[in-house]
Each structure stands twice: as structure tokens, then as C-alpha cells.
mmCIF file of C-alpha atoms in Angstrom:
data_model
loop_
_atom_site.group_PDB
_atom_site.id
_atom_site.type_symbol
_atom_site.label_atom_id
_atom_site.label_comp_id
_atom_site.label_asym_id
_atom_site.label_seq_id
_atom_site.Cartn_x
_atom_site.Cartn_y
_atom_site.Cartn_z
ATOM 1 C CA MET A 1 -13.300 1.954 -22.390
ATOM 2 C CA GLU A 2 -14.552 3.008 -19.047
ATOM 3 C CA THR A 3 -14.162 6.325 -17.687
ATOM 4 C CA LYS A 4 -12.737 7.215 -14.245
ATOM 5 C CA SER A 5 -16.103 9.047 -12.656
ATOM 6 C CA ASN A 6 -18.224 5.775 -13.799
ATOM 7 C CA LEU A 7 -15.993 3.683 -12.381
ATOM 8 C CA THR A 8 -15.757 5.140 -9.292
ATOM 9 C CA ILE A 9 -19.015 5.212 -9.104
ATOM 10 C CA LYS A 10 -19.488 1.545 -9.660
ATOM 11 C CA ILE A 11 -16.831 0.779 -6.840
ATOM 12 C CA VAL A 12 -18.885 3.116 -4.446
ATOM 13 C CA ARG A 13 -22.176 1.524 -5.060
ATOM 14 C CA GLU A 14 -20.278 -2.183 -4.746
ATOM 15 C CA LEU A 15 -18.910 -0.811 -1.049
ATOM 16 C CA LEU A 16 -21.915 0.486 0.014
ATOM 17 C CA ASP A 17 -24.230 -2.707 -0.887
ATOM 18 C CA GLN A 18 -21.944 -4.582 1.223
ATOM 19 C CA GLY A 19 -22.238 -2.233 3.879
ATOM 20 C CA PHE A 20 -18.989 0.024 3.897
ATOM 21 C CA SER A 21 -18.760 3.546 5.022
ATOM 22 C CA VAL A 22 -17.089 5.432 1.802
ATOM 23 C CA LEU A 23 -15.280 8.184 2.802
ATOM 24 C CA LEU A 24 -13.846 10.426 -0.160
ATOM 25 C CA HIS A 25 -12.032 13.706 0.754
ATOM 26 C CA ASN A 26 -11.102 16.481 -1.235
ATOM 27 C CA LYS A 27 -7.906 16.716 0.471
ATOM 28 C CA GLU A 28 -4.637 15.523 -0.884
ATOM 29 C CA ASN A 29 -3.678 13.654 2.008
ATOM 30 C CA LEU A 30 -5.014 12.723 5.384
ATOM 31 C CA ASP A 31 -2.262 13.006 7.978
ATOM 32 C CA GLY A 32 0.457 11.271 5.342
ATOM 33 C CA TYR A 33 -1.926 8.784 3.856
ATOM 34 C CA GLY A 34 -3.594 8.577 0.431
ATOM 35 C CA GLY A 35 -6.158 6.316 2.185
ATOM 36 C CA TRP A 36 -7.002 2.893 3.163
ATOM 37 C CA PHE A 37 -9.340 0.210 3.184
ATOM 38 C CA ASP A 38 -10.392 -0.861 7.096
ATOM 39 C CA ALA A 39 -12.428 -4.666 6.948
ATOM 40 C CA GLU A 40 -12.795 -4.338 10.841
ATOM 41 C CA ASP A 41 -14.631 -1.166 11.055
ATOM 42 C CA LYS A 42 -15.864 -1.177 7.473
ATOM 43 C CA GLU A 43 -14.423 1.860 5.951
ATOM 44 C CA PHE A 44 -13.313 3.237 2.736
ATOM 45 C CA VAL A 45 -11.215 6.062 2.789
ATOM 46 C CA VAL A 46 -9.362 7.938 -0.248
ATOM 47 C CA ALA A 47 -7.994 11.424 -0.502
ATOM 48 C CA LEU A 48 -9.060 12.431 -3.953
ATOM 49 C CA LYS A 49 -6.999 15.272 -4.413
ATOM 50 C CA HIS A 50 -3.806 13.477 -3.847
ATOM 51 C CA HIS A 51 -2.181 13.707 -7.336
ATOM 52 C CA MET A 52 -2.377 9.540 -7.815
ATOM 53 C CA GLY A 53 -5.992 9.636 -6.234
ATOM 54 C CA PHE A 54 -7.800 7.694 -8.503
ATOM 55 C CA GLU A 55 -4.692 5.155 -8.448
ATOM 56 C CA ILE A 56 -4.837 4.868 -4.532
ATOM 57 C CA LEU A 57 -8.983 4.430 -4.747
ATOM 58 C CA LEU A 58 -8.293 1.500 -7.446
ATOM 59 C CA HIS A 59 -5.298 -0.069 -4.905
ATOM 60 C CA GLU A 60 -7.670 0.211 -1.521
ATOM 61 C CA TYR A 61 -10.876 -1.170 -3.511
ATOM 62 C CA CYS A 62 -8.573 -4.142 -4.632
ATOM 63 C CA HIS A 63 -7.792 -4.666 -0.891
ATOM 64 C CA PHE A 64 -11.797 -4.943 -0.577
ATOM 65 C CA ILE A 65 -11.777 -7.483 -3.306
ATOM 66 C CA GLN A 66 -8.569 -9.446 -1.352
ATOM 67 C CA TRP A 67 -10.944 -9.391 1.802
ATOM 68 C CA LYS A 68 -14.128 -10.278 -0.243
ATOM 69 C CA THR A 69 -12.855 -13.028 -2.017
ATOM 70 C CA ASP A 70 -9.710 -14.483 -0.711
ATOM 71 C CA ARG A 71 -10.312 -14.262 3.240
ATOM 72 C CA LYS A 72 -7.876 -16.953 4.267
ATOM 73 C CA LEU A 73 -4.958 -14.602 2.588
ATOM 74 C CA TRP A 74 -6.464 -11.560 4.191
ATOM 75 C CA ASP A 75 -6.896 -12.492 8.099
ATOM 76 C CA LYS A 76 -3.304 -14.196 7.799
ATOM 77 C CA SER A 77 -1.651 -10.350 6.571
ATOM 78 C CA GLN A 78 -3.900 -9.041 9.610
ATOM 79 C CA LEU A 79 -2.064 -11.366 12.310
ATOM 80 C CA THR A 80 1.274 -9.570 11.602
ATOM 81 C CA TYR A 81 0.814 -6.476 9.229
ATOM 82 C CA ASP A 82 0.989 -3.818 12.411
ATOM 83 C CA VAL A 83 4.115 -5.776 13.654
ATOM 84 C CA LEU A 84 6.146 -3.671 11.573
ATOM 85 C CA PHE A 85 4.396 -0.629 11.597
ATOM 86 C CA ASP A 86 4.062 -0.303 15.749
ATOM 87 C CA TRP A 87 7.901 -0.839 15.762
ATOM 88 C CA VAL A 88 8.487 1.807 13.262
ATOM 89 C CA ASN A 89 6.932 4.191 15.052
ATOM 90 C CA TYR A 90 7.940 3.366 18.506
ATOM 91 C CA PRO A 91 8.135 5.208 21.384
ATOM 92 C CA LYS A 92 5.143 6.984 19.451
ATOM 93 C CA PHE A 93 1.744 6.448 21.552
ATOM 94 C CA HIS A 94 -0.048 3.306 20.708
ATOM 95 C CA TYR A 95 -3.769 2.968 20.929
ATOM 96 C CA GLY A 96 -3.274 5.753 23.439
ATOM 97 C CA LEU A 97 -1.064 4.231 25.352
ATOM 98 C CA PRO A 98 2.606 5.296 25.411
ATOM 99 C CA LEU A 99 5.376 1.987 25.173
ATOM 100 C CA LYS A 100 7.380 1.517 27.109
ATOM 101 C CA ASP A 101 9.380 -1.028 25.605
ATOM 102 C CA TYR A 102 8.615 -2.628 22.351
ATOM 103 C CA ASP A 103 11.270 -4.829 21.770
ATOM 104 C CA VAL A 104 10.724 -7.092 18.649
ATOM 105 C CA SER A 105 12.674 -9.849 17.606
ATOM 106 C CA PRO A 106 14.389 -9.928 13.772
ATOM 107 C CA GLU A 107 12.232 -13.470 13.063
ATOM 108 C CA LYS A 108 8.637 -11.421 14.123
ATOM 109 C CA LEU A 109 9.611 -8.263 11.867
ATOM 110 C CA ASP A 110 10.725 -10.364 8.719
ATOM 111 C CA GLN A 111 7.481 -12.595 9.441
ATOM 112 C CA SER A 112 5.386 -9.166 9.474
ATOM 113 C CA LEU A 113 7.522 -7.435 6.169
ATOM 114 C CA HIS A 114 6.894 -11.124 4.205
ATOM 115 C CA ASP A 115 3.277 -10.716 5.265
ATOM 116 C CA ILE A 116 2.743 -7.263 4.385
ATOM 117 C CA LEU A 117 4.868 -7.672 0.837
ATOM 118 C CA GLU A 118 2.569 -10.935 0.282
ATOM 119 C CA ILE A 119 -0.609 -8.831 0.648
ATOM 120 C CA GLU A 120 0.623 -5.945 -1.053
ATOM 121 C CA HIS A 121 1.776 -7.460 -3.985
ATOM 122 C CA ASP A 122 -0.984 -9.422 -4.782
ATOM 123 C CA CYS A 123 -3.110 -6.238 -4.580
ATOM 124 C CA GLU A 124 -0.833 -4.755 -7.335
ATOM 125 C CA LYS A 125 -1.474 -7.801 -9.052
ATOM 126 C CA ARG A 126 -5.139 -7.241 -8.998
ATOM 127 C CA VAL A 127 -4.935 -3.643 -10.038
ATOM 128 C CA LEU A 128 -2.941 -4.441 -12.830
ATOM 129 C CA LYS A 129 -5.367 -7.348 -13.997
ATOM 130 C CA LEU A 130 -8.319 -4.966 -13.720
ATOM 131 C CA VAL A 131 -6.931 -1.728 -15.631
ATOM 132 C CA LYS A 132 -6.228 -5.084 -18.520
ATOM 133 C CA ASN A 133 -9.229 -6.259 -18.556
ATOM 134 C CA CYS A 134 -11.111 -3.321 -17.997
ATOM 135 C CA PRO A 135 -9.316 -0.348 -20.055
ATOM 136 C CA ILE A 136 -9.711 2.921 -18.113
ATOM 137 C CA GLU A 137 -9.702 6.411 -19.965
ATOM 138 C CA ASP A 138 -6.628 8.663 -19.275
ATOM 139 C CA PHE A 139 -5.046 5.610 -16.810
ATOM 140 C CA ASP A 140 -1.250 5.549 -16.983
ATOM 141 C CA THR A 141 -0.429 2.209 -16.414
ATOM 142 C CA ASP A 142 3.173 3.106 -16.865
ATOM 143 C CA LYS A 143 3.084 5.636 -14.030
ATOM 144 C CA TYR A 144 1.161 3.020 -12.052
ATOM 145 C CA ILE A 145 3.748 0.256 -12.240
ATOM 146 C CA ARG A 146 6.150 2.815 -11.278
ATOM 147 C CA ALA A 147 4.468 3.622 -8.076
ATOM 148 C CA ALA A 148 4.061 0.092 -7.262
ATOM 149 C CA ASN A 149 7.710 -0.663 -7.530
ATOM 150 C CA ALA A 150 8.393 2.357 -5.314
ATOM 151 C CA TYR A 151 5.382 1.130 -2.939
ATOM 152 C CA LEU A 152 6.662 -2.361 -2.355
ATOM 153 C CA TRP A 153 10.238 -1.480 -2.081
ATOM 154 C CA SER A 154 9.674 1.329 0.546
ATOM 155 C CA TYR A 155 8.866 -1.559 2.945
ATOM 156 C CA HIS A 156 12.482 -3.107 3.035
ATOM 157 C CA LEU A 157 13.515 0.830 3.867
ATOM 158 C CA ASN A 158 10.903 1.025 6.589
ATOM 159 C CA ARG A 159 12.231 -1.692 8.003
ATOM 160 C CA GLU A 160 16.117 -0.958 7.312
ATOM 161 C CA LEU A 161 15.731 2.192 8.807
ATOM 162 C CA ARG A 162 12.885 1.627 11.366
ATOM 163 C CA MET A 163 11.135 4.642 10.220
ATOM 164 C CA ARG A 164 8.843 5.623 7.288
ATOM 165 C CA PRO A 165 9.503 7.808 4.243
ATOM 166 C CA LYS A 166 8.624 11.562 5.299
ATOM 167 C CA ASN A 167 8.054 12.884 1.783
ATOM 168 C CA PRO A 168 5.426 11.155 -0.240
ATOM 169 C CA ILE A 169 6.848 8.066 -2.749
ATOM 170 C CA TYR A 170 4.982 8.744 -5.153
ATOM 171 C CA SER A 171 6.964 12.087 -6.349
ATOM 172 C CA THR A 172 8.036 12.225 -9.606
ATOM 173 C CA ARG A 173 11.515 12.490 -8.577
ATOM 174 C CA VAL A 174 11.364 9.117 -7.000
ATOM 175 C CA LEU A 175 8.717 7.449 -9.774
ATOM 176 C CA GLU A 176 11.479 8.632 -12.799
ATOM 177 C CA HIS A 177 14.231 6.207 -11.062
ATOM 178 C CA MET A 178 11.418 3.250 -10.810
ATOM 179 C CA PRO A 179 11.357 0.610 -13.387
ATOM 180 C CA ASN A 180 8.077 0.336 -15.445
ATOM 181 C CA THR A 181 7.691 -3.228 -15.014
ATOM 182 C CA PHE A 182 6.144 -5.582 -12.723
ATOM 183 C CA ASN A 183 7.050 -8.597 -11.455
ATOM 184 C CA PRO A 184 4.239 -11.081 -10.968
ATOM 185 C CA ASP A 185 6.458 -12.916 -8.732
ATOM 186 C CA LEU A 186 5.987 -12.349 -4.946
ATOM 187 C CA SER A 187 9.881 -13.836 -4.241
ATOM 188 C CA PHE A 188 11.253 -10.891 -6.310
ATOM 189 C CA TYR A 189 10.025 -7.955 -3.926
ATOM 190 C CA LEU A 190 11.160 -10.092 -0.876
ATOM 191 C CA ASP A 191 14.595 -10.736 -1.988
ATOM 192 C CA ARG A 192 16.421 -7.475 -0.611
ATOM 193 C CA GLY A 193 19.051 -8.531 -3.182
ATOM 194 C CA ASN A 194 16.796 -7.443 -5.682
ATOM 195 C CA LEU A 195 16.611 -3.925 -4.331
ATOM 196 C CA THR A 196 19.269 -2.092 -6.908
ATOM 197 C CA GLU A 197 21.250 0.619 -4.944
ATOM 198 C CA PRO A 198 19.973 2.804 -7.994
ATOM 199 C CA ILE A 199 16.235 2.366 -6.586
ATOM 200 C CA ARG A 200 17.398 2.271 -2.961
ATOM 201 C CA GLN A 201 18.977 6.050 -3.334
ATOM 202 C CA ALA A 202 16.014 7.538 -5.385
ATOM 203 C CA LEU A 203 13.573 6.105 -2.402
ATOM 204 C CA LEU A 204 15.837 7.265 0.243
ATOM 205 C CA VAL A 205 15.073 11.268 -0.802
ATOM 206 C CA GLU A 206 12.050 10.805 0.566
ATOM 207 C CA TYR A 207 13.281 9.172 4.199
ATOM 208 C CA GLU A 208 15.735 12.370 4.391
#
């Protein structure tokens, strides 16, 4: 069985060997985010004091694995990933410039949502495969699956409400209402009809 600290060291070494800068911050969040993987700037960042800091590290590491082993999927997602986020963030500044007009067609927003869910669902599957093949000491798989469900379904609310959650969607009050089973079929999460009202209401609390 692997320890969290040993696996963290292995991940950091692999990223450094691939030429990435690795920034593990002793913070609860970084401008509202728990971390990110930036293939273009070759940067791997995690807020380790986040209450799910290690889980975020695994998630971002699996984005690195996507980039490394499935460049077709990765590159496809990068073409449309920011469309939904730029639309949600309007009328905030975009790349230092004020957005005077950011009218996006429903078709482009739907494609962006599809591609985001495709890359993120694949990432969650990779995390769950990793922890199954390499058991990690004190890793709460049940909690991770609940968080993965909250994360994937939240994108539908981002699209519906045109906003990001104001509070962490990994809060205890959210996770206790999330399913502890993960559907390996992407189409399940793409179908807005599968977002049940109890799950939607639990997530909505963090948007208020």
C-alpha cells in the first residue's frame, strides 16, 4: 500500500522530469481554485491545505497523464474549454481587456460543455483506476466519488445559471447529498435529465 507522501514525491519527480514547474502551496485555495494543470505554460499547481488537497493533486496529475498519453483528447478539449468559462465570467476582464460584447451561440456553449465533461469525466475515471491499482493509505474513495459527482454536475449549473459557485462545491453539506457511485459512461453525465432535483438543490446552495 502506498502512502500519500511517497506518491506525492513520485508524482512531483515525474512532472519535473517532464520539464514542468511544480508549485505545491501551503494554502487552502489559490484565487478560489484548489489547483490546476497548465500544459501550455508547463505548470502544475496545488493548494495542499485545501481539505481535499491530496485528491486535487491526483486529479491534476491525471490531467497530466491525459496530456502525456492521449494528446488527441487533450488537444480537442483545449479548443473549446474556455468558451463556457469566458461566457460565465463576462463582463469581467478577459486577458486584461474589457469584454464589450461576448455573445456566444447555444450550440457553441453546448459543445464547450460537452468537451469539458468529456475531459473531466475521463480524468475522474483515471483517478479511480489509479487508486484501485495502487491502494493509498487513508484514501477515502467514497468521498472522492461524491466529490467527482459534485464536480461534474456543477458544470450543468454553470451553464444554466451563467455563474461559478460562490462557495466550495466539495463542502460537507454538498457531499452528503452526492451519490457514492460513479458512472463510467460519459453519456450519463452529458444528459441533463440525469441531474436529479436533490443533487441540483444541494449544489445550488453553493451558488447563492
